[in-house]
Short mmCIF file of C-alpha atoms and ligand atoms in Angstrom, two decimals:
data_model
loop_
_atom_site.label_atom_id
_atom_site.label_comp_id
_atom_site.label_asym_id
_atom_site.label_seq_id
_atom_site.Cartn_x
_atom_site.Cartn_y
_atom_site.Cartn_z
CA MET A 102 -9.40 -19.24 -7.52
CA PRO A 103 -10.89 -16.84 -4.88
CA THR A 104 -14.47 -17.91 -4.05
CA SER A 105 -17.11 -15.34 -2.98
CA ALA A 106 -16.82 -16.64 0.47
CA ASP A 107 -13.37 -15.57 0.63
CA PHE A 108 -13.67 -11.95 -0.44
CA SER A 109 -16.66 -9.62 -0.39
CA PHE A 110 -17.40 -5.90 -0.36
CA GLN A 111 -20.47 -4.12 1.05
CA VAL A 112 -21.16 -0.49 0.89
CA THR A 113 -23.22 0.38 3.95
CA HIS A 114 -23.56 4.18 3.65
CA ALA A 115 -22.81 6.57 0.83
CA GLN A 116 -22.92 10.36 0.50
CA GLY A 117 -22.22 11.80 -2.93
CA ALA A 118 -19.28 9.85 -4.22
CA ALA A 119 -17.99 9.02 -0.90
CA ARG A 120 -19.00 5.76 0.99
CA SER A 121 -18.27 3.50 3.93
CA GLY A 122 -18.40 -0.21 3.90
CA GLU A 123 -16.72 -3.50 4.79
CA PHE A 124 -14.20 -5.40 2.77
CA VAL A 125 -13.90 -8.92 3.74
CA THR A 126 -10.59 -11.06 3.29
CA PRO A 127 -9.74 -14.54 4.45
CA HIS A 128 -7.86 -12.85 7.34
CA GLY A 129 -10.89 -10.69 8.40
CA ALA A 130 -12.72 -7.65 7.38
CA VAL A 131 -11.57 -4.06 6.95
CA GLU A 132 -13.96 -1.23 7.70
CA THR A 133 -13.57 1.37 4.78
CA PRO A 134 -12.52 3.96 3.91
CA ALA A 135 -9.24 2.50 5.44
CA PHE A 136 -5.57 3.62 5.37
CA MET A 137 -3.19 0.61 4.99
CA PRO A 138 0.16 0.98 6.89
CA VAL A 139 3.23 0.20 4.75
CA ALA A 140 5.28 -2.71 5.80
CA THR A 141 7.68 -2.52 2.90
CA GLN A 142 10.23 -5.25 4.21
CA GLY A 143 7.20 -7.19 6.11
CA THR A 144 7.67 -4.60 9.11
CA ILE A 145 6.26 -1.05 9.42
CA LYS A 146 9.58 0.97 9.87
CA GLY A 147 10.32 1.31 13.66
CA LEU A 148 7.12 -0.06 15.03
CA SER A 149 5.78 -3.50 16.19
CA MET A 150 2.83 -4.93 14.49
CA ASP A 151 1.27 -4.90 18.05
CA GLU A 152 1.73 -0.91 18.05
CA VAL A 153 0.26 -0.91 14.68
CA ALA A 154 -2.79 -3.01 15.56
CA ALA A 155 -3.21 -0.85 18.84
CA ALA A 156 -3.26 2.35 16.72
CA GLY A 157 -6.28 0.83 14.76
CA GLY A 158 -4.20 -0.63 11.75
CA ARG A 159 -6.30 -3.29 10.20
CA MET A 160 -4.95 -4.09 6.95
CA VAL A 161 -1.30 -3.66 6.08
CA LEU A 162 0.70 -3.63 2.71
CA SER A 163 4.05 -5.27 1.97
CA ASN A 164 6.20 -5.12 -1.07
CA ALA A 165 6.95 -8.22 -3.23
CA TYR A 166 10.02 -6.81 -4.69
CA HIS A 167 11.78 -6.22 -1.38
CA LEU A 168 10.79 -9.60 0.00
CA TYR A 169 11.76 -11.24 -3.26
CA LEU A 170 15.25 -10.00 -3.20
CA ARG A 171 15.58 -10.32 0.68
CA PRO A 172 14.89 -12.97 2.35
CA GLY A 173 13.31 -14.39 -0.84
CA ASP A 174 9.84 -15.26 -1.54
CA MET A 175 10.52 -18.98 -1.26
CA MET A 176 12.07 -18.32 2.14
CA VAL A 177 9.04 -16.44 3.38
CA ARG A 178 6.87 -19.33 2.05
CA ALA A 179 9.14 -21.98 3.72
CA LEU A 180 8.83 -19.84 7.05
CA GLY A 181 5.18 -20.24 6.83
CA GLY A 182 4.00 -17.29 4.75
CA LEU A 183 4.24 -13.55 5.50
CA HIS A 184 1.58 -13.58 7.94
CA ALA A 185 3.10 -16.08 10.12
CA PHE A 186 6.47 -14.82 9.50
CA ALA A 187 5.65 -11.31 10.45
CA ARG A 188 3.31 -12.09 13.03
CA TRP A 189 0.25 -10.32 11.41
CA ASP A 190 -2.99 -12.18 11.55
CA GLY A 191 -5.05 -9.46 9.71
CA PRO A 192 -5.68 -8.74 6.13
CA MET A 193 -2.65 -8.10 4.16
CA LEU A 194 -1.80 -6.96 0.59
CA THR A 195 1.20 -7.08 -1.52
CA ASP A 196 2.28 -4.55 -3.99
CA SER A 197 3.90 -6.53 -7.17
CA GLY A 198 6.90 -4.30 -6.69
CA GLY A 199 6.67 -2.82 -10.35
CA PHE A 200 7.09 0.74 -8.73
CA GLN A 201 10.43 -0.35 -6.99
CA VAL A 202 11.63 -1.82 -10.20
CA PHE A 203 11.12 1.36 -11.89
CA SER A 204 12.39 3.54 -9.06
CA LEU A 205 15.16 1.66 -7.16
CA ALA A 206 16.61 -1.12 -9.50
CA LYS A 207 19.53 -0.20 -11.55
CA LEU A 208 20.07 -1.11 -15.45
CA ARG A 209 16.72 -2.06 -16.11
CA THR A 210 15.43 -3.11 -19.48
CA VAL A 211 11.86 -3.09 -20.20
CA GLY A 212 10.43 -5.23 -22.91
CA GLU A 213 7.03 -6.95 -23.78
CA ASP A 214 8.04 -10.10 -21.83
CA GLY A 215 8.82 -7.95 -18.68
CA VAL A 216 11.66 -6.11 -16.95
CA VAL A 217 15.10 -7.15 -16.57
CA PHE A 218 17.03 -5.45 -13.85
CA ARG A 219 19.94 -5.45 -11.40
CA SER A 220 19.06 -5.58 -7.52
CA HIS A 221 19.61 -2.23 -5.70
CA LEU A 222 21.10 -4.42 -2.98
CA ASP A 223 23.96 -6.38 -4.74
CA GLY A 224 23.59 -5.71 -8.42
CA SER A 225 22.43 -9.35 -9.27
CA LEU A 226 20.46 -9.67 -12.41
CA HIS A 227 16.69 -10.41 -12.24
CA GLU A 228 13.79 -10.73 -14.40
CA TYR A 229 10.20 -9.80 -13.42
CA THR A 230 7.72 -11.15 -15.87
CA PRO A 231 4.04 -11.29 -14.85
CA GLU A 232 4.15 -14.78 -14.44
CA ALA A 233 7.22 -14.42 -12.15
CA VAL A 234 5.45 -11.88 -10.18
CA MET A 235 2.42 -14.02 -9.54
CA ARG A 236 4.69 -16.78 -8.43
CA ILE A 237 6.29 -14.40 -5.94
CA GLU A 238 3.19 -13.04 -4.46
CA ARG A 239 1.64 -16.59 -4.32
CA ASN A 240 4.75 -17.56 -2.24
CA ILE A 241 4.42 -14.60 0.00
CA GLY A 242 0.77 -15.41 0.59
CA ALA A 243 -0.61 -11.92 1.16
CA ASP A 244 -4.59 -12.03 0.85
CA VAL A 245 -4.83 -9.60 -1.99
CA VAL A 246 -1.95 -9.32 -4.61
CA MET A 247 -1.30 -6.76 -7.17
CA GLN A 248 -0.67 -7.12 -10.93
CA LEU A 249 2.66 -6.24 -12.65
CA ASP A 250 2.24 -2.92 -14.42
CA GLU A 251 4.48 -0.59 -16.52
CA LEU A 252 5.12 2.64 -14.90
CA ILE A 253 5.82 5.96 -16.26
CA ALA A 254 6.51 9.47 -15.00
CA GLY A 255 3.44 11.58 -14.10
CA GLN A 256 3.82 13.86 -16.85
CA ALA A 257 4.65 11.50 -19.45
CA ASP A 258 3.36 12.32 -22.96
CA ARG A 259 0.14 10.75 -24.37
CA ALA A 260 2.15 8.08 -26.58
CA ALA A 261 4.30 6.85 -23.62
CA ALA A 262 1.15 6.91 -21.35
CA ARG A 263 -0.90 4.97 -23.93
CA SER A 264 1.96 2.32 -24.59
CA ALA A 265 2.45 1.64 -20.92
CA MET A 266 -1.34 1.54 -20.28
CA GLU A 267 -1.79 -1.06 -23.28
CA ARG A 268 1.21 -3.07 -22.12
CA SER A 269 -0.29 -3.25 -18.39
CA LEU A 270 -3.41 -4.60 -19.77
CA ARG A 271 -1.72 -7.22 -21.55
CA TRP A 272 0.42 -7.95 -18.56
CA LEU A 273 -2.73 -8.26 -16.40
CA GLU A 274 -4.07 -11.05 -18.77
CA ARG A 275 -0.75 -12.87 -18.10
CA CYS A 276 -1.01 -12.26 -14.42
CA ARG A 277 -4.47 -13.72 -14.29
CA ALA A 278 -3.69 -16.65 -16.30
CA GLU A 279 -0.68 -17.50 -14.16
CA PHE A 280 -2.67 -16.62 -10.90
CA ASP A 281 -5.47 -19.09 -12.06
CA ARG A 282 -3.21 -21.64 -13.19
CA ILE A 283 -1.43 -21.68 -9.67
CA ALA A 284 -4.76 -22.01 -8.03
CA ARG A 285 -5.40 -25.03 -10.12
CA ASP A 286 -1.99 -26.79 -10.25
CA GLY A 287 -0.38 -25.60 -6.93
CA ARG A 288 2.70 -23.45 -6.39
CA GLU A 289 6.19 -24.82 -7.44
CA PRO A 290 7.57 -27.35 -5.03
CA LEU A 291 9.14 -25.77 -2.09
CA GLY A 292 12.49 -27.82 -1.68
CA LEU A 293 14.33 -27.81 -5.30
CA THR A 294 14.86 -24.03 -5.61
CA MET A 295 15.48 -23.32 -2.05
CA THR A 296 16.87 -25.89 0.48
CA ASP A 297 19.04 -27.67 -2.23
CA ALA A 298 20.11 -24.87 -4.31
CA VAL A 299 20.66 -21.86 -1.70
CA LEU A 300 20.76 -22.96 1.72
CA PRO A 301 23.84 -24.40 3.38
CA ASP A 302 23.68 -27.98 4.47
CA ASP A 303 24.08 -27.11 8.14
CA LEU A 304 20.82 -25.00 8.45
CA PRO A 305 17.74 -26.73 9.70
CA SER A 306 15.61 -28.00 6.88
CA LEU A 307 12.30 -26.29 6.21
CA LEU A 308 10.92 -28.97 4.00
CA PRO A 309 7.28 -29.26 4.64
CA ALA A 310 5.94 -32.60 6.28
CA GLU A 311 3.37 -32.76 3.61
CA PRO A 312 4.82 -31.32 0.49
CA GLU A 313 1.70 -31.72 -1.91
CA ARG A 314 -0.52 -30.13 0.55
CA GLU A 315 1.96 -27.22 1.23
CA ARG A 316 1.99 -26.36 -2.61
CA VAL A 317 -1.73 -25.57 -2.54
CA ALA A 318 -1.98 -21.77 -2.81
CA PRO A 319 -3.96 -19.81 0.09
CA PRO A 320 -7.07 -18.13 -1.15
CA GLN A 321 -5.88 -14.58 -2.59
CA ALA A 322 -7.51 -11.96 -4.74
CA LEU A 323 -5.78 -10.41 -7.88
CA PHE A 324 -6.38 -6.70 -8.26
CA PRO A 325 -5.90 -5.00 -11.65
CA ILE A 326 -4.29 -1.47 -11.73
CA VAL A 327 -5.91 1.48 -13.75
CA GLN A 328 -3.18 3.37 -15.56
CA GLY A 329 -3.11 6.02 -18.25
CA GLY A 330 -1.29 9.05 -16.64
CA THR A 331 -3.25 12.24 -16.60
CA HIS A 332 -5.02 11.44 -19.93
CA PRO A 333 -8.70 11.12 -19.47
CA GLU A 334 -9.35 8.96 -22.57
CA LEU A 335 -6.58 6.65 -21.63
CA ARG A 336 -7.95 6.36 -18.01
CA ARG A 337 -11.34 5.26 -19.61
CA ALA A 338 -9.72 2.78 -21.92
CA SER A 339 -7.73 1.30 -19.05
CA VAL A 340 -11.08 0.81 -16.84
CA ALA A 341 -12.85 -0.65 -19.96
CA GLY A 342 -10.09 -2.98 -20.66
CA ILE A 343 -9.91 -4.18 -17.09
CA LEU A 344 -13.54 -4.83 -16.69
CA ALA A 345 -13.81 -6.62 -19.99
CA SER A 346 -10.79 -9.04 -19.07
CA GLY A 347 -12.10 -10.53 -15.68
CA ASP A 348 -14.42 -10.63 -12.65
CA TRP A 349 -12.39 -8.87 -9.98
CA ARG A 350 -12.75 -8.56 -6.25
CA GLY A 351 -11.30 -4.98 -6.43
CA ILE A 352 -9.55 -2.41 -8.75
CA ALA A 353 -6.61 -0.05 -7.96
CA ILE A 354 -5.82 3.33 -9.38
CA GLY A 355 -2.30 3.63 -10.07
CA GLY A 356 0.21 6.08 -11.45
CA LEU A 357 -0.94 8.97 -9.41
CA SER A 358 1.02 11.05 -6.78
CA VAL A 359 4.13 10.59 -9.06
CA GLY A 360 4.69 14.29 -10.07
CA GLU A 361 1.46 15.43 -11.63
CA SER A 362 -0.46 18.43 -10.03
CA LYS A 363 -3.14 17.93 -7.31
CA PRO A 364 -6.02 19.00 -9.50
CA ASP A 365 -4.92 16.67 -12.18
CA MET A 366 -4.88 13.79 -9.55
CA TYR A 367 -8.34 14.73 -8.33
CA ALA A 368 -9.64 15.05 -11.90
CA MET A 369 -8.49 11.41 -12.63
CA LEU A 370 -10.20 10.07 -9.51
CA GLU A 371 -13.25 11.99 -10.42
CA LEU A 372 -12.98 10.24 -13.94
CA CYS A 373 -12.09 6.77 -12.66
CA ALA A 374 -14.35 6.27 -9.60
CA PRO A 375 -17.84 6.56 -11.42
CA ILE A 376 -16.69 4.03 -14.06
CA ILE A 377 -15.53 1.30 -11.69
CA PRO A 378 -18.52 -0.76 -10.40
CA ALA A 379 -19.85 0.49 -7.21
CA THR A 380 -19.63 -3.17 -5.95
CA LEU A 381 -15.78 -3.20 -5.82
CA PRO A 382 -13.55 -1.45 -3.49
CA ARG A 383 -11.30 1.12 -5.11
CA TYR A 384 -7.88 1.19 -3.98
CA LEU A 385 -5.75 4.49 -4.64
CA MET A 386 -2.07 3.42 -4.60
CA GLY A 387 0.74 5.40 -2.95
CA VAL A 388 -1.24 8.32 -1.77
CA GLY A 389 -1.41 8.94 1.79
CA PHE A 390 -0.98 12.57 2.93
CA PRO A 391 -3.70 13.68 5.42
CA ASP A 392 -5.39 16.07 2.99
CA ASP A 393 -5.21 13.49 -0.07
CA LEU A 394 -6.96 10.88 2.06
CA VAL A 395 -10.09 13.02 2.78
CA GLU A 396 -9.98 14.27 -0.91
CA GLY A 397 -9.64 10.91 -2.12
CA VAL A 398 -12.76 9.55 0.10
CA ARG A 399 -14.77 12.54 -1.14
CA ARG A 400 -14.15 11.14 -4.74
CA GLY A 401 -15.10 7.49 -3.84
CA VAL A 402 -11.89 5.84 -2.95
CA ASP A 403 -12.15 3.05 -0.28
CA LEU A 404 -8.22 1.85 0.37
CA PHE A 405 -5.15 4.03 0.56
CA ASP A 406 -1.48 3.27 1.41
CA CYS A 407 1.58 5.24 1.56
CA VAL A 408 5.06 5.48 3.36
CA ALA A 409 4.40 9.19 4.25
CA PRO A 410 3.39 8.88 7.86
CA THR A 411 6.41 6.81 8.95
CA ARG A 412 8.89 8.43 6.56
CA MET A 413 7.69 12.01 7.70
CA GLY A 414 7.74 10.91 11.20
CA ARG A 415 11.26 9.81 10.97
CA ASP A 416 12.19 13.11 9.62
CA GLY A 417 10.62 14.99 12.52
CA THR A 418 7.58 16.12 10.69
CA ALA A 419 4.19 15.41 12.40
CA PHE A 420 0.78 15.62 11.11
CA THR A 421 -1.74 17.66 13.03
CA PRO A 422 -5.23 18.71 12.34
CA ASP A 423 -3.77 22.24 11.65
CA GLY A 424 -1.31 21.05 9.16
CA LYS A 425 2.14 19.70 9.42
CA VAL A 426 4.53 20.61 12.39
CA GLN A 427 8.37 20.17 12.30
CA ILE A 428 9.19 19.19 15.73
CA ARG A 429 12.72 20.29 15.66
CA LYS A 430 11.92 23.89 15.52
CA GLY A 431 13.09 26.13 18.26
CA SER A 432 9.69 27.44 19.11
CA HIS A 433 8.97 23.90 20.63
CA ARG A 434 11.87 24.20 22.99
CA THR A 435 9.66 25.25 26.02
CA ASP A 436 6.39 24.01 24.71
CA LYS A 437 4.41 21.96 27.22
CA ARG A 438 1.64 21.18 25.26
CA PRO A 439 1.05 17.68 23.53
CA LEU A 440 1.77 17.37 19.97
CA VAL A 441 -2.00 17.02 19.51
CA GLU A 442 -4.58 17.45 22.05
CA GLY A 443 -6.90 14.64 22.18
CA CYS A 444 -4.69 12.16 20.19
CA GLY A 445 -4.46 8.71 21.98
CA CYS A 446 -1.07 7.81 20.66
CA PRO A 447 1.76 7.32 23.40
CA GLY A 448 3.58 10.31 21.99
CA CYS A 449 0.86 12.61 22.60
CA THR A 450 -0.63 11.08 25.93
CA ARG A 451 2.73 10.71 27.66
CA TYR A 452 4.92 13.59 26.41
CA ASP A 453 4.97 17.12 25.58
CA ARG A 454 6.52 18.83 22.47
CA ALA A 455 9.51 20.14 24.19
CA TYR A 456 10.45 16.55 24.99
CA LEU A 457 9.64 15.39 21.62
CA ARG A 458 11.94 18.15 20.24
CA HIS A 459 14.57 17.02 22.62
CA LEU A 460 14.69 13.42 21.36
CA PHE A 461 14.97 14.66 17.79
CA VAL A 462 17.75 17.30 18.55
CA SER A 463 19.48 14.39 20.55
CA GLU A 464 18.91 12.15 17.70
CA GLU A 465 17.34 9.61 20.11
CA MET A 466 15.57 6.42 18.50
CA LEU A 467 12.62 6.80 20.57
CA GLY A 468 11.70 10.18 18.89
CA LEU A 469 11.59 8.79 15.32
CA ARG A 470 9.31 5.81 16.81
CA LEU A 471 6.96 8.23 18.57
CA LEU A 472 6.55 10.47 15.62
CA ALA A 473 6.01 7.55 13.24
CA LEU A 474 3.30 6.13 15.47
CA HIS A 475 1.76 9.47 16.00
CA ASN A 476 1.46 10.02 12.22
CA LEU A 477 0.23 6.55 11.65
CA THR A 478 -2.40 7.03 14.34
CA PHE A 479 -3.45 10.37 12.98
CA LEU A 480 -4.28 8.69 9.55
CA LEU A 481 -6.13 5.97 11.05
CA ASP A 482 -7.95 8.19 13.17
CA THR A 483 -8.76 10.32 10.35
CA MET A 484 -10.26 7.56 8.38
CA ARG A 485 -12.24 6.23 11.64
CA ASP A 486 -13.66 9.91 11.78
CA ALA A 487 -14.54 9.85 8.04
CA ARG A 488 -16.39 6.55 8.40
CA ALA A 489 -18.19 7.63 11.39
CA ALA A 490 -19.32 11.09 9.57
CA LEU A 491 -20.41 8.84 6.51
CA ARG A 492 -22.67 6.78 8.98
CA ALA A 493 -24.12 9.75 10.37
CA GLY A 494 -24.83 11.23 7.07
CA ALA A 495 -22.47 14.40 7.94
CA PHE A 496 -19.67 13.62 5.54
CA ASP A 497 -19.86 16.77 3.61
CA THR A 498 -19.79 18.95 6.53
CA TRP A 499 -17.21 16.88 8.41
CA SER A 500 -14.75 16.87 5.14
CA SER A 501 -15.29 20.59 4.29
CA GLU A 502 -14.48 21.56 7.98
CA TRP A 503 -11.66 19.24 8.21
CA LEU A 504 -9.80 20.30 4.87
CA ALA A 505 -10.57 24.06 5.76
CA ARG A 506 -8.80 23.64 9.07
CA TYR A 507 -5.96 21.77 7.84
CA ARG A 508 -5.29 24.02 4.99
CA GLY A 509 -6.36 27.21 6.65
CA ALA A 510 -3.47 26.52 9.26
CA ALA A 511 -0.81 25.59 6.64
CA ILE A 512 -1.60 28.83 4.86
CA ALA A 513 -1.56 30.90 7.93
CA ALA A 514 1.88 29.19 8.97
CA ARG A 515 3.62 30.48 5.61
ZN1 ZN B 875 -0.54 11.41 18.83
#
């Protein structure tokens, strides 16, 4: 069970709904508001953890669904847990993988007990229950673990949204019970399910020297997820249900940026943030375009994650203060300017747009890496600037000017 010594959150500056502060985990502190780079498979695509840290990444997110399927959560645990395996000593969070089960897996059947699905890798059959997900996330060992929730489309009707939200609350109860049970009783023994059954005999044994000690779960915090689609009364009921059911270390807002309009998303944030206790970090899941981050901070969000910076970067799209730039465009052919003047990333300090364009047109790997790292740096820098503006009491002006420049340029470019 997490103790107050393992996790804490302190708001140091606030302006309107926006605030800056510090979220402390067993692997160190994160200054908020913060963007969490996404290491879906235990790696931020194309980048080393050292590059992510040098860019200012402090807390990273990984995905329990992907690691459970490959290399296996027990394997991650036997190899030392995800922090050691991926060589990331800072704070880390795992998503339960509910989103991936609902978006990637084939032939899924959702029932009250959980989700039965076929792996998108090899078609093998798996069952995701709230209890199984807690065992998986306890094995992987991230500092913050997310509950299993039921996901629906952004524009789902009220009945479907209500049913999924209520089921997510019931699943939260089961997650918490299993999370606490593992804290009490320890994790499953390591050897039986892995070394004996799965690994060939000729591989080195990973059995721990002290099996009983190894079963002790690391200190972790379980975050619940607010659901309810774009229906205000369902969002309110979800927050109320979550607050009534436990003493949490942070609360996530899920089910947004899944097809609803931006005004709907912002309205849901404006509704949820004030009714989540100010003493808890608020984590907006899967939202990470630059303007969404600034709009989110304005509405009281502390933590964000999204694959957008690396995915867009691999596609040749770069974030800049003046909006998005497609580096493949012919207009960059003779452009000797850096991608973003003043950006400290290797792509901007070492190269010009003409060379970056050349890398993309020639399908060179370096181009993908440089743009992914630039986009990540851009989001991390934007959050650093937001924190500085909050500390200086200048966030309203800073965020208005930032958004006007980002969007003004985007409109002018059309
Ligand atoms: Zn850059």
